[in-house]
Short mmCIF file of C-alpha atoms and ligand atoms in Angstrom, two decimals:
data_model
loop_
_atom_site.label_atom_id
_atom_site.label_comp_id
_atom_site.label_asym_id
_atom_site.label_seq_id
_atom_site.Cartn_x
_atom_site.Cartn_y
_atom_site.Cartn_z
CA MET A 31 0.00 0.00 0.00
CA ALA A 32 1.28 3.50 -0.87
CA LEU A 33 2.33 5.50 2.16
CA PRO A 34 0.61 8.91 2.57
CA LEU A 35 3.72 10.98 1.78
CA GLU A 36 4.97 8.81 -1.08
CA GLY A 37 6.08 10.99 -4.01
CA ILE A 38 7.03 13.95 -1.76
CA LYS A 39 10.70 14.76 -2.32
CA ILE A 40 12.53 16.31 0.60
CA ILE A 41 16.06 17.69 0.61
CA ASP A 42 17.31 17.23 4.13
CA PHE A 43 19.99 19.88 4.60
CA THR A 44 19.98 19.44 8.35
CA GLY A 45 22.25 18.30 11.15
CA VAL A 46 22.40 17.32 14.81
CA GLN A 47 18.89 16.68 16.17
CA ALA A 48 16.23 19.34 15.55
CA GLY A 49 16.20 19.20 11.73
CA PRO A 50 16.90 15.45 11.37
CA ALA A 51 14.05 14.59 13.76
CA CYS A 52 11.64 16.52 11.52
CA THR A 53 12.72 14.91 8.26
CA GLN A 54 12.92 11.44 9.83
CA LEU A 55 9.26 11.67 10.83
CA LEU A 56 8.31 12.63 7.26
CA ALA A 57 10.45 9.76 5.90
CA TRP A 58 8.61 7.29 8.15
CA PHE A 59 5.35 8.41 6.57
CA GLY A 60 6.65 7.80 3.04
CA ALA A 61 8.48 10.94 1.87
CA GLU A 62 11.70 10.44 -0.08
CA VAL A 63 14.23 12.16 2.14
CA LEU A 64 17.67 12.91 0.73
CA LYS A 65 20.23 14.00 3.27
CA VAL A 66 22.84 16.36 1.78
CA GLU A 67 26.09 16.16 3.72
CA ARG A 68 29.58 17.58 3.52
CA PRO A 69 31.97 15.20 1.72
CA GLY A 70 34.21 13.29 4.11
CA VAL A 71 32.50 14.82 7.15
CA GLY A 72 28.75 14.44 7.09
CA ASP A 73 26.40 15.19 9.93
CA VAL A 74 28.48 15.78 13.08
CA THR A 75 26.39 13.23 14.96
CA ARG A 76 27.90 10.44 12.84
CA ARG A 77 31.02 10.80 14.98
CA GLN A 78 29.59 12.03 18.27
CA LEU A 79 29.50 9.64 21.26
CA ARG A 80 30.45 6.60 19.21
CA ASP A 81 29.97 3.26 20.93
CA VAL A 82 31.65 1.20 18.18
CA PRO A 83 34.89 2.53 16.64
CA ASP A 84 34.52 3.72 13.01
CA LEU A 85 30.78 3.06 12.87
CA ASP A 86 28.17 5.78 12.65
CA ALA A 87 27.13 6.66 16.19
CA LEU A 88 23.69 5.73 17.51
CA TYR A 89 23.04 9.46 17.83
CA PHE A 90 23.08 9.58 14.02
CA THR A 91 21.33 6.29 13.27
CA MET A 92 18.43 7.09 15.61
CA LEU A 93 17.69 10.38 13.85
CA ASN A 94 18.28 9.46 10.25
CA SER A 95 16.49 6.19 9.57
CA ASN A 96 14.60 5.72 6.29
CA LYS A 97 16.72 8.42 4.54
CA LYS A 98 19.21 8.48 1.66
CA SER A 99 22.58 10.24 1.82
CA LEU A 100 24.29 12.35 -0.84
CA THR A 101 27.64 13.99 -0.19
CA LEU A 102 27.93 17.41 -1.78
CA ASN A 103 30.12 20.44 -1.18
CA THR A 104 27.55 23.13 -1.77
CA LYS A 105 30.17 25.86 -1.54
CA THR A 106 31.79 24.86 -4.87
CA PRO A 107 30.26 26.02 -8.20
CA GLU A 108 29.70 22.39 -9.29
CA GLY A 109 28.15 21.50 -5.94
CA LYS A 110 25.87 24.54 -6.12
CA ALA A 111 24.74 23.55 -9.62
CA ILE A 112 23.82 20.06 -8.40
CA MET A 113 22.00 21.51 -5.39
CA GLU A 114 20.04 23.80 -7.72
CA GLN A 115 19.02 20.83 -9.84
CA LEU A 116 17.80 19.05 -6.72
CA ILE A 117 15.89 22.13 -5.54
CA ARG A 118 14.14 22.50 -8.91
CA GLU A 119 12.60 19.05 -8.56
CA ALA A 120 12.03 18.99 -4.78
CA ASP A 121 8.84 19.60 -2.83
CA VAL A 122 10.53 20.54 0.43
CA LEU A 123 13.94 21.78 1.58
CA VAL A 124 14.67 21.64 5.31
CA GLU A 125 17.68 23.26 6.99
CA ASN A 126 18.86 24.08 10.50
CA PHE A 127 22.24 25.70 9.98
CA ALA A 128 23.59 28.55 12.06
CA PRO A 129 21.88 31.89 11.27
CA GLY A 130 22.99 33.23 7.89
CA ALA A 131 24.85 30.07 6.75
CA LEU A 132 22.41 29.23 3.95
CA ASP A 133 22.38 32.84 2.72
CA ARG A 134 26.19 32.83 2.68
CA MET A 135 26.02 29.72 0.49
CA GLY A 136 23.81 31.67 -1.93
CA PHE A 137 20.52 29.92 -1.12
CA THR A 138 18.47 32.83 0.15
CA TRP A 139 14.68 32.47 0.36
CA GLU A 140 14.41 34.77 -2.69
CA ARG A 141 16.79 32.55 -4.67
CA LEU A 142 14.94 29.38 -3.61
CA GLN A 143 11.67 30.87 -4.85
CA GLU A 144 13.31 31.73 -8.19
CA LEU A 145 14.55 28.16 -8.51
CA ASN A 146 11.23 26.56 -7.58
CA PRO A 147 8.13 28.59 -6.66
CA ARG A 148 6.39 25.40 -5.44
CA LEU A 149 9.17 24.69 -2.94
CA ILE A 150 8.34 24.58 0.75
CA PHE A 151 11.32 25.78 2.73
CA GLY A 152 11.47 24.62 6.34
CA SER A 153 13.94 26.39 8.59
CA ILE A 154 14.90 25.97 12.24
CA LYS A 155 16.86 28.57 14.20
CA GLY A 156 17.43 29.03 17.90
CA PHE A 157 15.48 32.30 17.99
CA SER A 158 12.99 34.01 15.70
CA GLU A 159 14.07 36.83 13.41
CA GLU A 160 12.52 39.40 15.77
CA SER A 161 14.63 38.26 18.72
CA PRO A 162 17.67 40.23 19.92
CA TYR A 163 19.36 36.80 20.08
CA ALA A 164 18.57 35.96 16.43
CA ASP A 165 22.26 35.67 15.55
CA LEU A 166 23.06 33.03 18.20
CA LYS A 167 23.95 29.42 17.56
CA VAL A 168 21.73 27.29 19.73
CA TYR A 169 21.72 23.77 21.14
CA GLU A 170 19.09 21.95 23.18
CA ASN A 171 19.77 23.31 26.65
CA VAL A 172 20.22 26.87 25.45
CA ALA A 173 16.70 26.69 24.05
CA GLN A 174 15.30 25.16 27.24
CA CYS A 175 16.74 28.08 29.20
CA ALA A 176 15.44 30.70 26.77
CA GLY A 177 12.00 29.12 26.36
CA GLY A 178 10.95 29.15 30.02
CA ALA A 179 11.48 25.44 30.73
CA ALA A 180 14.65 25.68 32.84
CA SER A 181 13.46 28.47 35.16
CA THR A 182 10.34 26.45 36.00
CA THR A 183 11.94 22.99 36.28
CA GLY A 184 13.63 21.57 39.37
CA PHE A 185 13.29 22.34 43.05
CA TRP A 186 12.82 25.75 44.63
CA ASP A 187 16.05 25.51 46.62
CA GLY A 188 18.14 24.44 43.61
CA PRO A 189 19.24 26.09 40.35
CA PRO A 190 17.22 26.19 37.11
CA THR A 191 17.25 22.68 35.64
CA VAL A 192 17.03 21.31 32.13
CA SER A 193 14.84 18.37 31.18
CA ALA A 194 16.18 15.18 29.66
CA ALA A 195 13.36 15.35 27.12
CA ALA A 196 14.55 17.10 23.96
CA LEU A 197 12.19 20.05 24.25
CA GLY A 198 14.53 22.23 22.22
CA ASP A 199 15.62 19.77 19.56
CA SER A 200 13.20 16.98 18.65
CA ASN A 201 10.25 19.03 19.82
CA THR A 202 11.16 21.86 17.44
CA GLY A 203 11.51 19.27 14.67
CA MET A 204 7.99 18.01 15.40
CA HIS A 205 6.65 21.57 15.22
CA LEU A 206 8.37 22.08 11.88
CA ALA A 207 6.94 18.81 10.54
CA ILE A 208 3.43 20.11 11.33
CA GLY A 209 4.29 23.37 9.56
CA ILE A 210 5.60 21.58 6.48
CA LEU A 211 2.53 19.35 6.22
CA THR A 212 0.32 22.44 6.56
CA ALA A 213 2.27 24.19 3.81
CA LEU A 214 1.89 21.13 1.58
CA LEU A 215 -1.88 21.28 2.05
CA GLY A 216 -1.75 25.03 1.38
CA ARG A 217 0.23 24.45 -1.80
CA ALA A 218 -2.41 22.03 -3.06
CA LYS A 219 -4.83 24.99 -2.99
CA THR A 220 -2.58 27.81 -4.20
CA GLY A 221 0.11 26.08 -6.20
CA ARG A 222 2.73 28.08 -4.27
CA GLY A 223 5.30 27.01 -1.74
CA GLN A 224 6.18 29.07 1.32
CA LYS A 225 8.80 29.46 4.00
CA VAL A 226 8.02 27.74 7.30
CA SER A 227 10.16 28.83 10.25
CA VAL A 228 10.23 27.51 13.78
CA SER A 229 12.50 28.82 16.50
CA MET A 230 13.62 26.52 19.27
CA GLN A 231 12.75 29.15 21.87
CA ASP A 232 9.17 29.33 20.55
CA ALA A 233 8.79 25.53 20.40
CA VAL A 234 9.92 25.20 24.03
CA LEU A 235 7.60 28.03 25.08
CA ASN A 236 4.69 26.32 23.33
CA LEU A 237 5.19 23.35 25.67
CA CYS A 238 5.54 25.68 28.67
CA ARG A 239 2.13 27.25 28.14
CA VAL A 240 0.87 26.25 31.58
CA LYS A 241 3.77 28.15 33.13
CA LEU A 242 2.75 31.28 31.21
CA ARG A 243 -0.77 30.64 32.53
CA ASP A 244 0.72 30.49 36.04
CA GLN A 245 2.61 33.76 35.55
CA GLU A 246 -0.64 35.51 34.70
CA ARG A 247 -2.46 33.89 37.64
CA LEU A 248 0.35 34.88 39.96
CA GLU A 249 0.08 38.48 38.81
CA HIS A 250 -3.66 38.44 39.49
CA VAL A 251 -3.80 36.69 42.87
CA GLY A 252 -0.24 36.60 44.24
CA TYR A 253 -0.06 32.86 44.87
CA LEU A 254 -0.41 29.53 43.05
CA GLU A 255 -2.47 27.13 45.09
CA GLU A 256 -1.25 23.91 43.45
CA TYR A 257 2.44 24.66 44.08
CA PRO A 258 4.26 23.22 47.13
CA GLN A 259 4.96 26.83 48.18
CA TYR A 260 1.24 27.30 48.99
CA PRO A 261 0.13 28.12 51.61
CA ASN A 262 3.18 27.85 53.87
CA GLY A 263 5.94 29.24 51.62
CA LYS A 264 6.51 32.59 49.96
CA PHE A 265 5.84 33.63 46.36
CA THR A 266 7.77 36.32 44.50
CA ASP A 267 6.57 37.98 41.30
CA THR A 268 7.69 35.12 39.06
CA VAL A 269 6.60 31.49 38.66
CA PRO A 270 8.72 29.39 41.01
CA ARG A 271 10.10 25.91 40.45
CA GLY A 272 7.51 23.47 41.72
CA GLY A 273 9.54 20.26 42.12
CA ASN A 274 7.36 17.33 41.12
CA ALA A 275 4.02 19.01 41.70
CA GLY A 276 1.24 18.33 39.25
CA GLY A 277 0.80 21.07 36.67
CA GLY A 278 -2.99 21.13 36.65
CA GLY A 279 -5.59 21.25 39.39
CA GLN A 280 -4.78 17.74 40.66
CA PRO A 281 -1.97 17.60 43.23
CA GLY A 282 0.59 14.88 42.73
CA TRP A 283 4.12 13.95 43.72
CA ILE A 284 6.79 11.33 43.11
CA LEU A 285 6.64 8.90 46.03
CA LYS A 286 9.09 6.32 47.32
CA CYS A 287 8.29 2.63 47.01
CA LYS A 288 9.91 -0.52 48.35
CA GLY A 289 13.61 -0.57 47.51
CA TRP A 290 14.11 3.18 46.95
CA GLN A 291 17.19 3.08 49.20
CA THR A 292 19.13 1.13 46.56
CA ASP A 293 17.12 1.56 43.35
CA PRO A 294 17.09 5.18 42.14
CA ASN A 295 13.89 4.53 40.21
CA ALA A 296 11.81 2.73 42.86
CA TYR A 297 9.14 5.45 42.80
CA ILE A 298 5.66 6.06 41.45
CA TYR A 299 3.89 9.21 40.39
CA PHE A 300 0.81 9.50 42.55
CA THR A 301 -2.05 11.87 41.77
CA ILE A 302 -4.89 12.95 44.00
CA GLN A 303 -7.79 13.34 41.63
CA GLU A 304 -10.42 15.50 43.29
CA GLN A 305 -13.39 13.54 41.96
CA ASN A 306 -11.78 10.26 43.03
CA TRP A 307 -10.84 11.18 46.59
CA ALA A 308 -13.06 8.63 48.37
CA ARG A 309 -11.73 5.71 46.32
CA THR A 310 -8.16 6.98 46.72
CA CYS A 311 -8.63 6.89 50.51
CA GLU A 312 -9.92 3.35 50.22
CA ALA A 313 -6.94 2.32 48.06
CA ILE A 314 -4.35 3.56 50.55
CA GLY A 315 -6.12 2.14 53.59
CA LYS A 316 -7.43 5.47 54.94
CA PRO A 317 -11.20 5.24 54.35
CA GLN A 318 -11.78 7.54 57.34
CA TRP A 319 -10.21 10.46 55.38
CA ALA A 320 -13.03 10.45 52.83
CA ASN A 321 -15.44 12.41 55.02
CA ASP A 322 -13.02 13.94 57.54
CA PRO A 323 -13.34 17.77 57.21
CA ALA A 324 -9.52 18.10 57.42
CA TYR A 325 -9.16 15.91 54.33
CA ALA A 326 -12.43 15.91 52.40
CA THR A 327 -11.77 18.87 50.06
CA ALA A 328 -8.77 19.98 48.02
CA ARG A 329 -8.67 23.26 49.95
CA ALA A 330 -8.64 21.43 53.30
CA ARG A 331 -5.88 19.07 52.13
CA GLN A 332 -3.54 21.65 50.60
CA PRO A 333 -1.99 23.02 53.86
CA HIS A 334 -0.93 19.49 54.86
CA ILE A 335 -0.60 17.88 51.43
CA PHE A 336 2.96 16.72 52.17
CA ASP A 337 1.79 14.98 55.36
CA ILE A 338 -0.74 13.15 53.19
CA PHE A 339 1.96 12.17 50.70
CA ALA A 340 4.16 11.00 53.62
CA GLU A 341 1.28 8.82 54.79
CA VAL A 342 0.92 7.35 51.28
CA GLU A 343 4.66 6.64 51.31
CA ARG A 344 4.22 4.67 54.52
CA TRP A 345 1.56 2.63 52.69
CA LEU A 346 3.98 2.16 49.77
CA ALA A 347 6.93 1.05 51.93
CA ASP A 348 6.31 -2.69 51.48
CA LYS A 349 5.18 -2.51 47.83
CA THR A 350 7.29 -2.33 44.70
CA LYS A 351 6.35 0.37 42.23
CA PHE A 352 4.67 -2.25 40.03
CA GLU A 353 2.70 -3.78 42.93
CA ALA A 354 1.58 -0.33 44.03
CA VAL A 355 0.31 0.58 40.57
CA GLU A 356 -1.50 -2.78 40.32
CA ILE A 357 -3.47 -1.87 43.45
CA LEU A 358 -4.01 1.81 42.69
CA ARG A 359 -5.26 1.23 39.15
CA LYS A 360 -8.19 -0.77 40.56
CA PHE A 361 -9.27 2.34 42.46
CA GLY A 362 -8.94 4.66 39.47
CA VAL A 363 -5.92 6.54 40.86
CA PRO A 364 -3.94 8.27 38.07
CA CYS A 365 -0.46 6.86 38.62
CA ALA A 366 2.50 5.18 36.93
CA PRO A 367 5.77 3.57 37.92
CA VAL A 368 8.86 5.72 37.31
CA LEU A 369 10.41 3.65 34.52
CA SER A 370 14.15 3.55 33.96
CA MET A 371 15.56 3.62 30.43
CA LYS A 372 16.55 -0.02 30.91
CA GLU A 373 12.95 -0.94 31.71
CA ILE A 374 11.72 1.05 28.72
CA ALA A 375 14.26 -0.55 26.37
CA HIS A 376 13.03 -4.00 27.33
CA ASP A 377 9.33 -3.19 27.59
CA PRO A 378 7.44 -5.71 25.42
CA ALA A 379 4.42 -3.41 25.05
CA LEU A 380 6.54 -0.60 23.59
CA ARG A 381 8.04 -3.11 21.14
CA ALA A 382 4.59 -4.46 20.24
CA SER A 383 3.23 -0.98 19.52
CA GLY A 384 6.26 -0.10 17.36
CA SER A 385 7.32 2.78 19.61
CA ILE A 386 10.64 1.01 20.14
CA VAL A 387 11.99 -0.87 17.16
CA GLU A 388 14.91 -3.23 16.62
CA VAL A 389 16.76 -2.51 13.37
CA ASP A 390 19.25 -4.92 11.81
CA GLU A 391 22.00 -3.11 9.89
CA GLU A 392 24.71 -4.72 7.84
CA LEU A 393 27.66 -3.14 9.69
CA ARG A 394 26.27 -2.49 13.16
CA GLY A 395 24.01 -5.51 13.53
CA LYS A 396 20.95 -5.18 15.74
CA TYR A 397 20.20 -1.99 17.65
CA LEU A 398 17.21 -0.29 19.18
CA THR A 399 15.72 2.90 17.94
CA VAL A 400 12.52 4.84 18.40
CA GLY A 401 9.60 4.17 16.08
CA SER A 402 6.68 6.40 15.26
CA PRO A 403 4.75 7.56 18.33
CA ILE A 404 1.92 8.43 15.92
CA LYS A 405 -0.20 5.39 15.06
CA PHE A 406 -2.34 5.10 11.93
CA SER A 407 -5.16 2.68 11.21
CA ASP A 408 -4.12 2.16 7.57
CA PHE A 409 -0.36 1.63 7.88
CA LYS A 410 2.47 1.03 10.31
CA PRO A 411 5.70 2.90 9.55
CA ASN A 412 8.49 0.49 8.73
CA ILE A 413 11.67 1.74 10.39
CA THR A 414 14.79 0.92 8.38
CA GLY A 415 18.47 1.69 8.99
CA ALA A 416 20.24 5.02 8.46
CA PRO A 417 22.33 5.60 5.32
CA LEU A 418 26.11 5.49 5.30
CA LEU A 419 27.78 8.78 4.40
CA GLY A 420 27.26 9.26 0.66
CA GLU A 421 25.67 5.84 0.21
CA HIS A 422 23.31 7.15 -2.48
CA THR A 423 25.58 9.73 -4.15
CA ASP A 424 26.11 7.78 -7.38
CA GLU A 425 22.46 6.77 -7.58
CA VAL A 426 21.22 10.35 -7.15
CA LEU A 427 23.73 11.91 -9.55
CA GLY A 428 23.01 9.17 -12.11
CA ARG A 429 19.35 10.06 -11.91
CA LEU A 430 20.25 13.73 -12.46
CA GLY A 431 22.03 12.73 -15.69
CA TYR A 432 25.68 12.58 -14.59
CA SER A 433 27.83 9.93 -16.27
CA ALA A 434 30.16 7.61 -14.36
CA GLU A 435 33.16 9.65 -15.63
CA GLN A 436 31.64 12.92 -14.50
CA ILE A 437 30.87 11.42 -11.09
CA ALA A 438 34.46 10.17 -10.78
CA LYS A 439 35.75 13.66 -11.60
CA LEU A 440 33.45 15.29 -9.06
CA ARG A 441 34.75 12.83 -6.48
CA GLN A 442 38.35 13.54 -7.41
CA ASN A 443 37.69 17.28 -6.98
CA LYS A 444 36.07 16.64 -3.59
CA VAL A 445 32.74 18.09 -4.75
CA ILE A 446 31.03 14.89 -3.65
N1 CAO B 191 28.87 21.90 1.91
C1 CAO B 191 29.57 22.97 2.23
N2 CAO B 191 29.47 23.63 3.38
C2 CAO B 191 28.59 23.15 4.28
C3 CAO B 191 27.81 22.01 4.02
C4 CAO B 191 27.98 21.37 2.76
N3 CAO B 191 27.28 20.30 2.43
N4 CAO B 191 27.04 21.78 5.09
C5 CAO B 191 27.33 22.73 6.00
N5 CAO B 191 28.27 23.56 5.50
C6 CAO B 191 28.86 24.72 6.16
C7 CAO B 191 27.88 25.81 6.47
O1 CAO B 191 27.56 26.54 5.32
C8 CAO B 191 28.65 26.61 7.49
O2 CAO B 191 29.58 27.44 6.82
P1 CAO B 191 29.80 28.99 7.20
O3 CAO B 191 29.90 29.06 8.68
O4 CAO B 191 31.08 29.33 6.50
O5 CAO B 191 28.65 29.77 6.67
C9 CAO B 191 29.45 25.53 8.23
O6 CAO B 191 29.37 24.37 7.41
C10 CAO B 191 28.93 25.18 9.64
O7 CAO B 191 27.54 25.21 9.67
P2 CAO B 191 26.67 24.90 10.97
O8 CAO B 191 25.42 25.64 10.93
O9 CAO B 191 26.55 23.44 11.08
O10 CAO B 191 27.53 25.56 12.12
P3 CAO B 191 28.05 25.03 13.51
O11 CAO B 191 28.49 23.60 13.47
O12 CAO B 191 29.04 26.01 13.95
O13 CAO B 191 26.75 25.16 14.43
C11 CAO B 191 24.59 24.64 15.30
C12 CAO B 191 25.89 24.10 14.70
C13 CAO B 191 23.64 23.48 15.46
C14 CAO B 191 24.87 25.29 16.66
C15 CAO B 191 24.00 25.68 14.34
O14 CAO B 191 23.84 25.08 13.09
C16 CAO B 191 22.66 26.28 14.78
O15 CAO B 191 22.58 27.11 15.68
N6 CAO B 191 21.58 25.89 14.11
C17 CAO B 191 20.25 26.43 14.33
C18 CAO B 191 19.57 25.88 15.56
C19 CAO B 191 19.64 24.39 15.60
O16 CAO B 191 19.04 23.71 14.80
N7 CAO B 191 20.38 23.87 16.59
C20 CAO B 191 20.64 22.45 16.68
C21 CAO B 191 19.67 21.79 17.45
S1 CAO B 191 20.12 20.14 17.70
O17 CAO B 191 21.03 20.24 19.08
#
C-alpha cells in the first residue's frame, strides 16, 4: 500500500537533532528524504558519542532512519549547480544551519523561490528573526533556558534545571513537521510554496504554556495554590520551580516505594484526583479520610498535602512500584511507575506498539531505535536503517544525468 507521503521529495539539509528529527518523521510516513552532507565529514552526529569505533554513532542512526545520503560540497560552483538541480525538482527543503549560513552559500529564500516557486522551505533557528538573540547558535539546553522550561523545572532551593526530554531539539523538529505538512496542504490549494520557520525558543515556550498561565495567575492573585509553596511558603513575582508538583488542578508527587534506598527509580507518580478522593482513601487504607473535614476537600488538604503524601509513602513502603500501581489502578488513581531507560528498552508493550523498534543493519548488527509515536489505522511505519555517508551519491547523480566519468571527476575534486 502506498504511504501517505509517497512521491514527496525532501532535501534534508539538516544536522544534529532538531532538523533530522523533523525529516525522519516525514520519511517514516513515506516521503523520499535525501540528506545532503559535507563530503568526508557528514552530519556531526555520525562521529559524536560513538559506541563502536569507526561506525556511525547511535546518535546519528536514531535520527536518520529511512533516509538516503548524498555527499555534496555546496560551496563549490559544481556543488551549487547540483543543489540547484535538486531544488528544482524537490517539494521541500529543510535546513537548521547557524543563522545566515544558507544565505552565505547563496541559497536565500528569494533565490529558492526563483529556482522553484512550489518549494516549501522549512527552517529551524534558535530564535525568531525578531529576537535580539537571532544571531546566536543554539543547542538543546540553550533553548530550554530561553524558552521558560529551565526556570520552571527543578526544586525551589536548587538552580534552574534542564529536562532530559529534547524540548529544544526533537520538539522543534515536530513543530516544523506540522508546519511543512500544513504548507503542503496550502500548496495544493494555491500552487505556491512558502517558508516555514520555527524557532527553538518558541517551540519550548509552546510546551511551557501552563507556566505562562501560572505567571498571569500569579500576577492576578499573588499565589499559586497547586504549588508546594502554597500556603506555607513565599511567592515572588515570578513562577517558582515546583519540584514534582502536578501542573494542573490535581496535586501529585513522586513517592518512594519498596527498595528506593538502593534503586534510584523505585518510585511512582501519585495523583490525587479530586473527583476520586473517596476511592483513593480506600486504596491507601485510609477510608476515614473520605469524610473527615480536614481531608475531604482539596482546599482542606492543601496546607498538609505533604503529610498526606508522607502517609501514602508509609503505605507504599512494602510494595514495589509495580505492585503499588496494580493496586491503585483498581481504584482509578492516576499513577504510573517511574520507569528507567533499561525498563523502557526491554518493555514488550513498547516493542509491540512499534514505539521502540529493533533494526538490523549490515555493519552495526541489531540496535534499538525509536519508532513512530503516531499510530495510523491504515499503515504502520516500517523503520529501516540510516544511510552510510554518501551511500546514495552515485544513484542520485546518475538520476540527475551525470555519467560515471563525470561522477568520478566530481569525487576527485572533492565536490562529492
Ligand atoms: N557543503 C559545504 N558547506 C557546508 C555544508 C555542505 N554540504 N554543510 C554545511 N556547511 C557549512 C555551512 O555553510 C557553514 O559554513 P559557514 O559558517 O562558512 O557559513 C558551516 O558548514 C557550519 O555550519 P553549521 O550551521 O553546522 O555551524 P556550527 O556547526 O558552527 O553550528 C549549530 C551548529 C547546530 C549550533 C547551528 O547550526 C545552529 O545554531 N543551528 C540552528 C539551531 C539548531 O538547529 N540547533 C541544533 C539543534 S540540535 O542540538
